Amino acid sequence: MDNEIKAKGSARRQFLADTARMACGVGLLGLGVGLYARHATALPPAAIRPPGALPETDFSGACIRCGMCVRDCPYNILHLAKPEEPMSTGTPYFVARQLPCEMCEDIPCVKACPTGALDHSLTDINKSRMGLAVLVDHETCLNFLGLRCDICYRVCPVIDKAITLDPQTNARTGKHTLFIPVVHSDHCTGCGKCEKACPTEIAAIKVFPLYMAKGQLSAHYRLGWVEKEKAGGSLVAPDIEHQYNLPEGMKYEVGKGLSTLPPAEPAPAMPGTGSGLPKAFQGGKL
Amino acid sequence: MSATPLRPGAEAIAEKGWLVAHKWLIVRRISQVGILLLFLAGPWFGLWIVKGNLSYSYTLNILPLADPYVLLQSLMTGQAPEKLALIGVAVVLAFYLLVGGRTYCSWVCPVNLVTDLANWLRARLGIKGGAHISRKTRYWILAATLVAALATGAIAWEMVNPVTMMHRGLIFGIGLAWAVLLAVFLFDLFVMRHGWCGHLCPVGAFYSLIGKVSVIRVKLPAREACNDCMDCFAVCPEQQVIRPALKAINGAPPVILDANCTNCGRCIDVCSKDVFALGSRFGGTRAYGVAGGRGADGALPSGN
């Protein structure tokens, strides 16, 4: 009887020990895999996801790594990440400098996706946001140097909307115009054609994943001129006329600079009183 | 050399001839390589019969097939599949419910080619012993992969899964996945007999859950003819599944009902007494007057 109880007890102990060992061993393995997965969900800057790809954190749960998008891409631009590549193994991406997205109107890659990893509600390729082009290097961009390269502007599939040329004075020559390519995030799809076409040795304009390329104003920021337009007038009404706080006997005129006041003007009787003060401090209506 | 004991299956070869004694092995290799070639025909020869890989594929633009395990992980992360993937899962589940869950392991999975080679080499080199890990470990790992998906929001296991890594690698470019496969090979060769497929792989563990109720089974219509030569045990990758059916443990019917039998059919090949045959779990078993219900998900097998 005693032996039976002892045997039962030892069997129970053995069971608990076995279970604990298993749970710890496999738990460690799971922890390792989980941590690795967390690290691998950060997309490297050169890897651009196909059109309609969910934000990276959702994508790594939705993409089952089947490669259907890779197969149905008529231009063979997509790859599946290999284990040694610094992103989620088996997920699709393209490198714009090698082969950019051709922006097919029927978006076959999205249609091929068996999960929601590539959002099937994307039907207009111009609405896709694979990434965002950024003119990263102002020192080597030929247009910044004063040349009329304009290639990024001209190859852009959303020409005059995603990239515009902003004329600025060429301060170096003093008489020419710089045509500065400016990317507009409300139209840029991130296809990467500009990066592919950039003629410099290393592209001056590059496409980055949105999270890297796009800034964001703080939520409480308001643009005064936008608010003014919305309200139909100034919200801090009325604007104060600018006053120059100059030494006595001096005046400032736009375009002319400083000059002494004509001596005909009578000097104020006492400092700190009367008209010697700027208007703003003289009381009355602002 | 004459003292060397006969290799498993030698008796069967002498009795039935080499071809018959390797029948199921040959058919199985044709299946494994054939399925791989179907996937490779597109990228290699431009013959697009099948697109995709074992996670999801589309055959002749008609038949979607999806791996229920990877989609379950995706579901755990809070993502839902599209219609074709759901149809694909249904087709795959129905298929393996019929032919046996772990039939996937021995007839489809490409890693089986690697681990079978390791096991064959292990036997030829006479490598014995090694680590002892419970065969239940795979179910713990299976659970861990699902927890990892839930916790990270990513299909974490797919980043390291040697099964999909190999298949995807062969079709889309292998990269360093060969190193992972080499690790599996070396593990099975030196560290543990049937270590990966038989003890650790959560993919196999998942498919074995389907196998608990699947129809096609290895049966033992002539178990009385067994002469205890042990050849079936020697070749079986899941040895624990044979004994209950062969030795009628607790009145088990003459059909292998263990969920981890991979239906590889090697036992049928190597048995010189033709004890084994492939059949359905229904019929036959009743003729022996033994209830089949208990064995289906019966007591966990003994041994490692």
Coordinates of N, CA and C in Angstrom, one line a residue, chain B residues 47-223:
Chain B
L47 N 6.3 26.0 -68.1 CA 5.0 25.2 -68.1 C 4.2 25.5 -66.8
W48 N 3.3 26.5 -66.9 CA 2.7 26.9 -65.7 C 1.4 26.0 -65.3
I49 N 1.7 24.8 -64.8 CA 0.7 24.0 -64.4 C 0.2 24.4 -63.0
V50 N 1.3 24.5 -62.1 CA 1.0 24.9 -60.7 C 1.8 26.2 -60.5
K51 N 1.1 27.2 -59.8 CA 1.8 28.4 -59.4 C 1.8 28.4 -57.9
G52 N 2.8 29.0 -57.3 CA 2.8 29.2 -55.8 C 3.7 28.1 -55.2
N53 N 3.4 27.8 -53.9 CA 4.2 26.8 -53.3 C 3.3 26.0 -52.3
L54 N 3.9 25.3 -51.4 CA 3.1 24.4 -50.5 C 2.2 25.3 -49.5
S55 N 2.5 26.5 -49.3 CA 1.6 27.4 -48.5 C 0.3 27.6 -49.2
Y56 N 0.4 27.9 -50.4 CA -0.8 28.2 -51.3 C -0.4 28.0 -52.7
S57 N -1.2 27.3 -53.4 CA -0.9 27.1 -54.9 C -2.2 27.1 -55.7
Y58 N -2.0 27.4 -56.9 CA -3.2 27.5 -57.8 C -2.8 26.6 -59.0
T59 N -3.6 25.6 -59.3 CA -3.3 24.6 -60.3 C -4.3 24.9 -61.5
L60 N -3.6 25.1 -62.7 CA -4.3 25.3 -63.9 C -5.4 26.4 -63.8
N61 N -5.2 27.3 -63.0 CA -6.1 28.4 -62.8 C -7.5 28.0 -62.4
I62 N -7.6 26.8 -61.8 CA -8.9 26.2 -61.3 C -8.8 25.9 -59.9
L63 N -7.8 25.1 -59.5 CA -7.8 24.4 -58.2 C -6.9 25.2 -57.2
P64 N -7.5 25.8 -56.2 CA -6.6 26.4 -55.2 C -6.4 25.4 -54.1
L65 N -5.1 25.4 -53.6 CA -4.8 24.5 -52.5 C -4.0 25.4 -51.5
A66 N -4.5 25.3 -50.2 CA -3.8 26.1 -49.2 C -3.5 25.2 -48.0
D67 N -2.4 25.6 -47.4 CA -1.9 24.8 -46.2 C -2.7 25.3 -45.0
P68 N -3.5 24.4 -44.4 CA -4.4 24.9 -43.2 C -3.5 25.4 -42.0
Y69 N -2.3 24.8 -41.9 CA -1.5 25.2 -40.8 C -1.0 26.6 -40.9
V70 N -0.5 27.0 -42.0 CA 0.0 28.4 -42.2 C -1.2 29.4 -42.1
L71 N -2.4 29.0 -42.6 CA -3.5 29.9 -42.5 C -4.1 30.0 -41.1
L72 N -3.9 28.9 -40.3 CA -4.3 28.9 -38.9 C -3.4 29.9 -38.2
Q73 N -2.1 29.9 -38.5 CA -1.2 30.8 -37.9 C -1.5 32.3 -38.3
S74 N -1.9 32.5 -39.6 CA -2.3 33.8 -40.0 C -3.5 34.3 -39.3
L75 N -4.4 33.3 -39.1 CA -5.7 33.6 -38.4 C -5.4 34.1 -36.9
M76 N -4.3 33.4 -36.3 CA -4.0 33.7 -35.0 C -3.4 35.2 -34.9
T77 N -2.9 35.7 -36.0 CA -2.4 37.1 -35.9 C -3.5 38.1 -36.1
G78 N -4.7 37.6 -36.4 CA -5.8 38.4 -36.6 C -6.1 38.8 -38.1
Q79 N -5.5 38.0 -39.0 CA -5.7 38.3 -40.4 C -6.6 37.2 -41.0
A80 N -7.5 37.6 -41.9 CA -8.4 36.7 -42.6 C -8.0 36.4 -44.0
P81 N -8.1 35.2 -44.5 CA -7.8 34.9 -45.9 C -8.9 35.3 -46.8
E82 N -8.6 35.3 -48.1 CA -9.6 35.6 -49.1 C -10.3 34.3 -49.5
K83 N -11.3 34.4 -50.4 CA -12.1 33.2 -50.7 C -11.4 32.0 -51.2
L84 N -10.5 32.3 -52.2 CA -9.8 31.2 -52.8 C -8.9 30.4 -51.8
A85 N -8.3 31.1 -50.9 CA -7.5 30.4 -49.8 C -8.4 29.6 -49.0
L86 N -9.6 30.0 -48.7 CA -10.6 29.2 -47.9 C -11.0 28.0 -48.6
I87 N -11.3 28.1 -49.9 CA -11.6 26.9 -50.7 C -10.4 26.0 -50.7
G88 N -9.2 26.6 -50.8 CA -8.0 25.8 -50.8 C -7.8 25.0 -49.5
V89 N -8.1 25.6 -48.4 CA -8.0 24.9 -47.1 C -9.0 23.8 -47.0
A90 N -10.2 24.0 -47.5 CA -11.2 23.0 -47.5 C -10.8 21.8 -48.3
V91 N -10.3 22.1 -49.5 CA -9.9 21.0 -50.4 C -8.8 20.1 -49.7
V92 N -7.8 20.8 -49.2 CA -6.7 20.1 -48.5 C -7.1 19.3 -47.3
L93 N -7.9 20.0 -46.5 CA -8.4 19.2 -45.3 C -9.2 18.0 -45.7
A94 N -10.1 18.1 -46.7 CA -10.9 17.0 -47.2 C -10.0 15.9 -47.7
F95 N -9.0 16.3 -48.5 CA -8.0 15.3 -49.1 C -7.3 14.5 -48.0
Y96 N -6.8 15.2 -47.0 CA -6.0 14.5 -46.0 C -6.9 13.8 -45.0
L97 N -8.1 14.2 -44.9 CA -9.0 13.4 -44.0 C -9.3 12.1 -44.7
L98 N -9.2 12.1 -46.0 CA -9.4 10.8 -46.7 C -8.1 10.0 -46.7
V99 N -7.0 10.6 -47.2 CA -5.8 9.8 -47.4 C -4.9 9.6 -46.1
G100 N -5.2 10.4 -45.1 CA -4.4 10.3 -43.9 C -3.6 11.5 -43.7
G101 N -3.7 12.1 -42.5 CA -3.0 13.4 -42.3 C -1.6 13.4 -42.6
R102 N -0.8 12.5 -42.0 CA 0.6 12.6 -42.2 C 1.1 12.0 -43.5
T103 N 0.1 11.6 -44.3 CA 0.5 11.2 -45.7 C 1.2 12.4 -46.4
Y104 N 0.9 13.6 -45.9 CA 1.6 14.8 -46.4 C 3.1 14.7 -46.1
C105 N 3.4 14.2 -45.0 CA 4.8 14.1 -44.6 C 5.6 13.1 -45.5
S106 N 5.1 12.0 -45.8 CA 5.9 11.0 -46.5 C 5.7 11.0 -48.1
W107 N 4.6 11.7 -48.5 CA 4.3 11.7 -49.9 C 4.5 13.0 -50.6
V108 N 4.5 14.1 -49.8 CA 4.5 15.4 -50.4 C 5.7 16.3 -49.9
C109 N 5.9 16.3 -48.6 CA 6.9 17.2 -48.0 C 8.3 16.9 -48.6
P110 N 9.0 18.0 -49.1 CA 10.3 17.8 -49.6 C 11.4 17.5 -48.6
V111 N 11.1 17.9 -47.3 CA 12.1 17.7 -46.3 C 12.3 16.2 -46.0
N112 N 11.2 15.4 -46.3 CA 11.3 14.0 -46.1 C 12.4 13.3 -46.9
L113 N 12.7 13.9 -48.1 CA 13.8 13.4 -48.9 C 15.1 13.6 -48.2
V114 N 15.2 14.7 -47.5 CA 16.4 15.0 -46.8 C 16.6 14.1 -45.5
T115 N 15.5 14.0 -44.8 CA 15.6 13.2 -43.5 C 15.7 11.7 -43.8
D116 N 15.0 11.3 -44.9 CA 15.1 9.9 -45.3 C 16.6 9.6 -45.7
L117 N 17.2 10.5 -46.4 CA 18.6 10.3 -46.8 C 19.5 10.2 -45.5
A118 N 19.2 11.1 -44.6 CA 20.0 11.1 -43.3 C 19.8 9.8 -42.6
N119 N 18.6 9.3 -42.6 CA 18.3 8.1 -41.8 C 18.9 6.9 -42.5
W120 N 18.9 6.9 -43.8 CA 19.5 5.8 -44.6 C 21.0 5.8 -44.4
L121 N 21.6 7.0 -44.4 CA 23.1 7.1 -44.2 C 23.4 6.7 -42.7
R122 N 22.6 7.1 -41.8 CA 22.8 6.8 -40.4 C 22.8 5.2 -40.2
A123 N 21.9 4.6 -40.9 CA 21.9 3.1 -40.8 C 23.1 2.5 -41.5
R124 N 23.5 3.0 -42.7 CA 24.6 2.5 -43.4 C 25.9 2.7 -42.6
L125 N 26.0 3.9 -42.0 CA 27.3 4.2 -41.2 C 27.2 3.5 -39.8
G126 N 26.1 3.0 -39.5 CA 25.9 2.3 -38.2 C 26.0 3.3 -37.0
I127 N 25.5 4.5 -37.2 CA 25.5 5.5 -36.1 C 24.3 5.2 -35.2
K128 N 24.7 5.0 -33.9 CA 23.7 4.6 -32.9 C 23.6 5.7 -31.9
G129 N 22.5 5.6 -31.1 CA 22.3 6.4 -30.0 C 22.0 7.9 -30.4
G130 N 22.2 8.8 -29.4 CA 22.0 10.2 -29.6 C 21.0 10.7 -28.6
A131 N 20.5 11.9 -28.9 CA 19.7 12.6 -27.9 C 18.3 11.9 -27.8
H132 N 17.8 12.1 -26.6 CA 16.4 11.6 -26.4 C 15.5 12.7 -26.1
I133 N 14.6 12.9 -27.1 CA 13.5 13.9 -26.9 C 12.2 13.2 -27.1
S134 N 11.2 13.6 -26.3 CA 9.9 12.9 -26.5 C 9.3 13.2 -27.8
R135 N 8.6 12.2 -28.4 CA 7.9 12.5 -29.6 C 6.7 13.5 -29.4
K136 N 6.4 13.7 -28.2 CA 5.3 14.7 -27.9 C 5.8 16.1 -28.1
T137 N 7.1 16.3 -28.2 CA 7.7 17.6 -28.3 C 7.1 18.4 -29.4
R138 N 6.8 17.7 -30.5 CA 6.3 18.4 -31.7 C 4.9 19.1 -31.4
Y139 N 4.2 18.5 -30.5 CA 2.9 19.1 -30.2 C 3.1 20.4 -29.4
W140 N 4.1 20.4 -28.5 CA 4.4 21.6 -27.8 C 4.9 22.7 -28.7
I141 N 5.8 22.2 -29.7 CA 6.3 23.2 -30.6 C 5.1 23.8 -31.5
L142 N 4.2 22.9 -31.8 CA 3.0 23.3 -32.6 C 2.3 24.4 -31.8
A143 N 2.1 24.1 -30.5 CA 1.4 25.1 -29.7 C 2.2 26.4 -29.6
A144 N 3.5 26.3 -29.4 CA 4.4 27.4 -29.3 C 4.3 28.3 -30.6
T145 N 4.2 27.7 -31.7 CA 4.2 28.5 -33.0 C 2.9 29.3 -33.0
L146 N 1.8 28.7 -32.5 CA 0.5 29.4 -32.5 C 0.5 30.6 -31.5
V147 N 1.1 30.3 -30.4 CA 1.3 31.3 -29.4 C 2.2 32.5 -29.9
A148 N 3.2 32.1 -30.6 CA 4.2 33.1 -31.2 C 3.4 34.0 -32.2
A149 N 2.6 33.3 -33.0 CA 1.8 34.1 -34.0 C 0.9 35.1 -33.3
L150 N 0.2 34.6 -32.2 CA -0.7 35.4 -31.4 C 0.1 36.6 -30.8
A151 N 1.2 36.3 -30.2 CA 2.0 37.3 -29.4 C 2.7 38.3 -30.3
T152 N 3.2 37.9 -31.5 CA 3.9 38.8 -32.3 C 3.1 39.5 -33.4
G153 N 2.0 38.9 -33.7 CA 1.2 39.5 -34.8 C 1.8 39.1 -36.2
A154 N 2.9 38.3 -36.2 CA 3.5 37.8 -37.4 C 3.5 36.3 -37.5
I155 N 3.5 35.8 -38.7 CA 3.6 34.3 -38.8 C 5.0 33.9 -38.5
A156 N 5.3 33.9 -37.2 CA 6.7 33.8 -36.8 C 7.4 32.5 -37.3
W157 N 6.6 31.4 -37.2 CA 7.2 30.2 -37.5 C 7.7 30.1 -39.0
E158 N 6.9 30.8 -39.8 CA 7.3 30.8 -41.3 C 8.6 31.4 -41.6
M159 N 9.2 32.1 -40.6 CA 10.5 32.7 -40.8 C 11.6 31.7 -40.7
V160 N 11.3 30.6 -40.0 CA 12.3 29.6 -39.7 C 11.9 28.2 -40.2
N161 N 10.7 28.0 -40.6 CA 10.2 26.7 -40.9 C 11.0 26.0 -42.1
P162 N 11.7 24.9 -41.8 CA 12.5 24.3 -42.8 C 11.7 23.7 -44.0
V163 N 10.4 23.3 -43.6 CA 9.6 22.7 -44.7 C 9.3 23.7 -45.8
T164 N 8.7 24.8 -45.4 CA 8.3 25.8 -46.4 C 9.6 26.5 -47.0
M165 N 10.6 26.6 -46.1 CA 11.8 27.2 -46.6 C 12.5 26.4 -47.7
M166 N 12.4 25.1 -47.6 CA 13.0 24.2 -48.7 C 12.1 24.3 -49.9
H167 N 10.8 24.1 -49.8 CA 10.0 24.1 -51.0 C 10.0 25.5 -51.7
R168 N 9.9 26.5 -50.9 CA 9.9 27.9 -51.5 C 11.3 28.2 -52.1
G169 N 12.3 27.7 -51.4 CA 13.7 27.9 -51.8 C 13.9 27.3 -53.2
L170 N 13.5 26.0 -53.3 CA 13.7 25.3 -54.6 C 13.0 26.0 -55.7
I171 N 11.8 26.6 -55.5 CA 11.0 27.2 -56.5 C 11.4 28.7 -56.8
F172 N 11.6 29.4 -55.7 CA 11.8 30.9 -55.8 C 13.3 31.3 -55.6
G173 N 14.2 30.4 -55.3 CA 15.6 30.8 -55.0 C 15.9 30.4 -53.6
I174 N 16.9 29.6 -53.4 CA 17.1 29.0 -52.1 C 17.8 29.9 -51.1
G175 N 18.7 30.7 -51.5 CA 19.5 31.6 -50.6 C 20.2 30.7 -49.6
L176 N 20.2 31.2 -48.3 CA 20.9 30.4 -47.3 C 20.0 29.3 -46.6
A177 N 18.8 29.1 -47.2 CA 17.9 28.0 -46.7 C 18.6 26.7 -46.7
W178 N 19.6 26.5 -47.6 CA 20.3 25.2 -47.6 C 21.0 24.9 -46.3
A179 N 21.4 26.0 -45.6 CA 22.1 25.8 -44.4 C 21.1 25.3 -43.3
V180 N 19.9 25.7 -43.4 CA 18.9 25.3 -42.4 C 18.6 23.8 -42.7
L181 N 18.6 23.4 -44.0 CA 18.3 22.0 -44.4 C 19.5 21.1 -44.0
L182 N 20.7 21.7 -44.2 CA 21.9 20.9 -43.8 C 21.8 20.7 -42.3
A183 N 21.4 21.7 -41.5 CA 21.3 21.5 -40.1 C 20.3 20.4 -39.7
V184 N 19.1 20.3 -40.4 CA 18.2 19.3 -40.2 C 18.8 17.9 -40.6
F185 N 19.5 17.9 -41.7 CA 20.1 16.6 -42.2 C 21.1 16.1 -41.1
L186 N 22.0 17.0 -40.7 CA 23.0 16.6 -39.7 C 22.4 16.2 -38.4
F187 N 21.3 16.9 -38.0 CA 20.6 16.6 -36.7 C 20.1 15.2 -36.8
D188 N 19.5 14.8 -37.9 CA 18.9 13.5 -38.1 C 20.0 12.4 -38.2
L189 N 21.1 12.9 -38.8 CA 22.2 11.9 -39.1 C 23.0 11.6 -37.8
F190 N 23.4 12.6 -37.1 CA 24.3 12.4 -35.9 C 23.6 12.5 -34.6
V191 N 22.6 13.4 -34.4 CA 22.1 13.7 -33.1 C 20.9 12.8 -32.7
M192 N 20.0 12.6 -33.7 CA 18.8 11.9 -33.3 C 18.2 11.2 -34.5
R193 N 17.9 9.9 -34.3 CA 17.2 9.1 -35.4 C 15.8 9.7 -35.6
H194 N 15.4 9.9 -36.8 CA 14.1 10.5 -37.1 C 13.8 11.8 -36.2
G195 N 14.9 12.5 -36.0 CA 14.8 13.6 -35.0 C 13.8 14.7 -35.5
W196 N 14.0 15.2 -36.7 CA 13.1 16.3 -37.1 C 11.7 15.8 -37.4
C197 N 11.5 14.9 -38.3 CA 10.1 14.6 -38.7 C 9.4 13.8 -37.6
G198 N 10.1 13.0 -36.8 CA 9.5 12.2 -35.9 C 9.3 12.8 -34.5
H199 N 10.0 13.9 -34.2 CA 10.0 14.4 -32.9 C 9.7 15.9 -32.8
L200 N 10.1 16.7 -33.8 CA 10.1 18.2 -33.6 C 9.2 18.9 -34.5
C201 N 9.0 18.4 -35.7 CA 8.3 19.2 -36.8 C 6.9 19.5 -36.4
P202 N 6.5 20.8 -36.3 CA 5.1 21.1 -35.9 C 4.2 21.0 -37.1
V203 N 4.7 21.0 -38.3 CA 3.9 20.8 -39.5 C 3.3 19.4 -39.5
G204 N 4.2 18.4 -39.3 CA 3.8 17.0 -39.2 C 2.8 16.9 -38.0
A205 N 3.1 17.6 -36.9 CA 2.2 17.5 -35.7 C 0.8 17.9 -36.1
F206 N 0.8 19.0 -36.8 CA -0.5 19.6 -37.2 C -1.3 18.6 -38.1
Y207 N -0.5 18.0 -39.1 CA -1.2 17.1 -40.0 C -1.6 15.8 -39.3
S208 N -0.9 15.4 -38.2 CA -1.3 14.2 -37.5 C -2.6 14.4 -36.8
L209 N -2.9 15.7 -36.5 CA -4.2 15.9 -35.8 C -5.4 15.6 -36.8
I210 N -5.1 15.9 -38.1 CA -6.1 15.5 -39.1 C -6.1 14.0 -39.2
G211 N -4.9 13.4 -39.0 CA -4.8 11.9 -39.1 C -5.5 11.1 -38.0
K212 N -5.9 11.8 -37.0 CA -6.7 11.1 -35.9 C -7.9 10.4 -36.5
V213 N -8.5 11.1 -37.5 CA -9.8 10.5 -38.0 C -9.8 10.2 -39.4
S214 N -8.6 10.2 -40.1 CA -8.6 10.0 -41.5 C -8.8 8.6 -41.9
V215 N -9.2 8.4 -43.1 CA -9.8 7.1 -43.6 C -8.7 6.1 -44.0
I216 N -7.8 6.4 -44.9 CA -6.9 5.4 -45.4 C -5.8 5.1 -44.4
R217 N -5.6 3.8 -44.2 CA -4.8 3.3 -43.1 C -3.9 2.1 -43.6
V218 N -2.8 1.9 -42.9 CA -2.1 0.7 -43.1 C -2.8 -0.4 -42.2
K219 N -3.2 -1.5 -42.9 CA -3.9 -2.5 -42.1 C -3.0 -3.8 -42.0
L220 N -3.4 -4.7 -41.2 CA -2.6 -5.9 -41.0 C -3.5 -7.1 -41.2
P221 N -3.9 -7.3 -42.4 CA -4.9 -8.4 -42.7 C -4.3 -9.8 -42.3
A222 N -3.0 -9.9 -42.1 CA -2.4 -11.2 -41.8 C -1.4 -11.1 -40.6
R223 N -1.9 -10.4 -39.6 CA -1.0 -10.2 -38.5 C -0.6 -11.5 -37.8

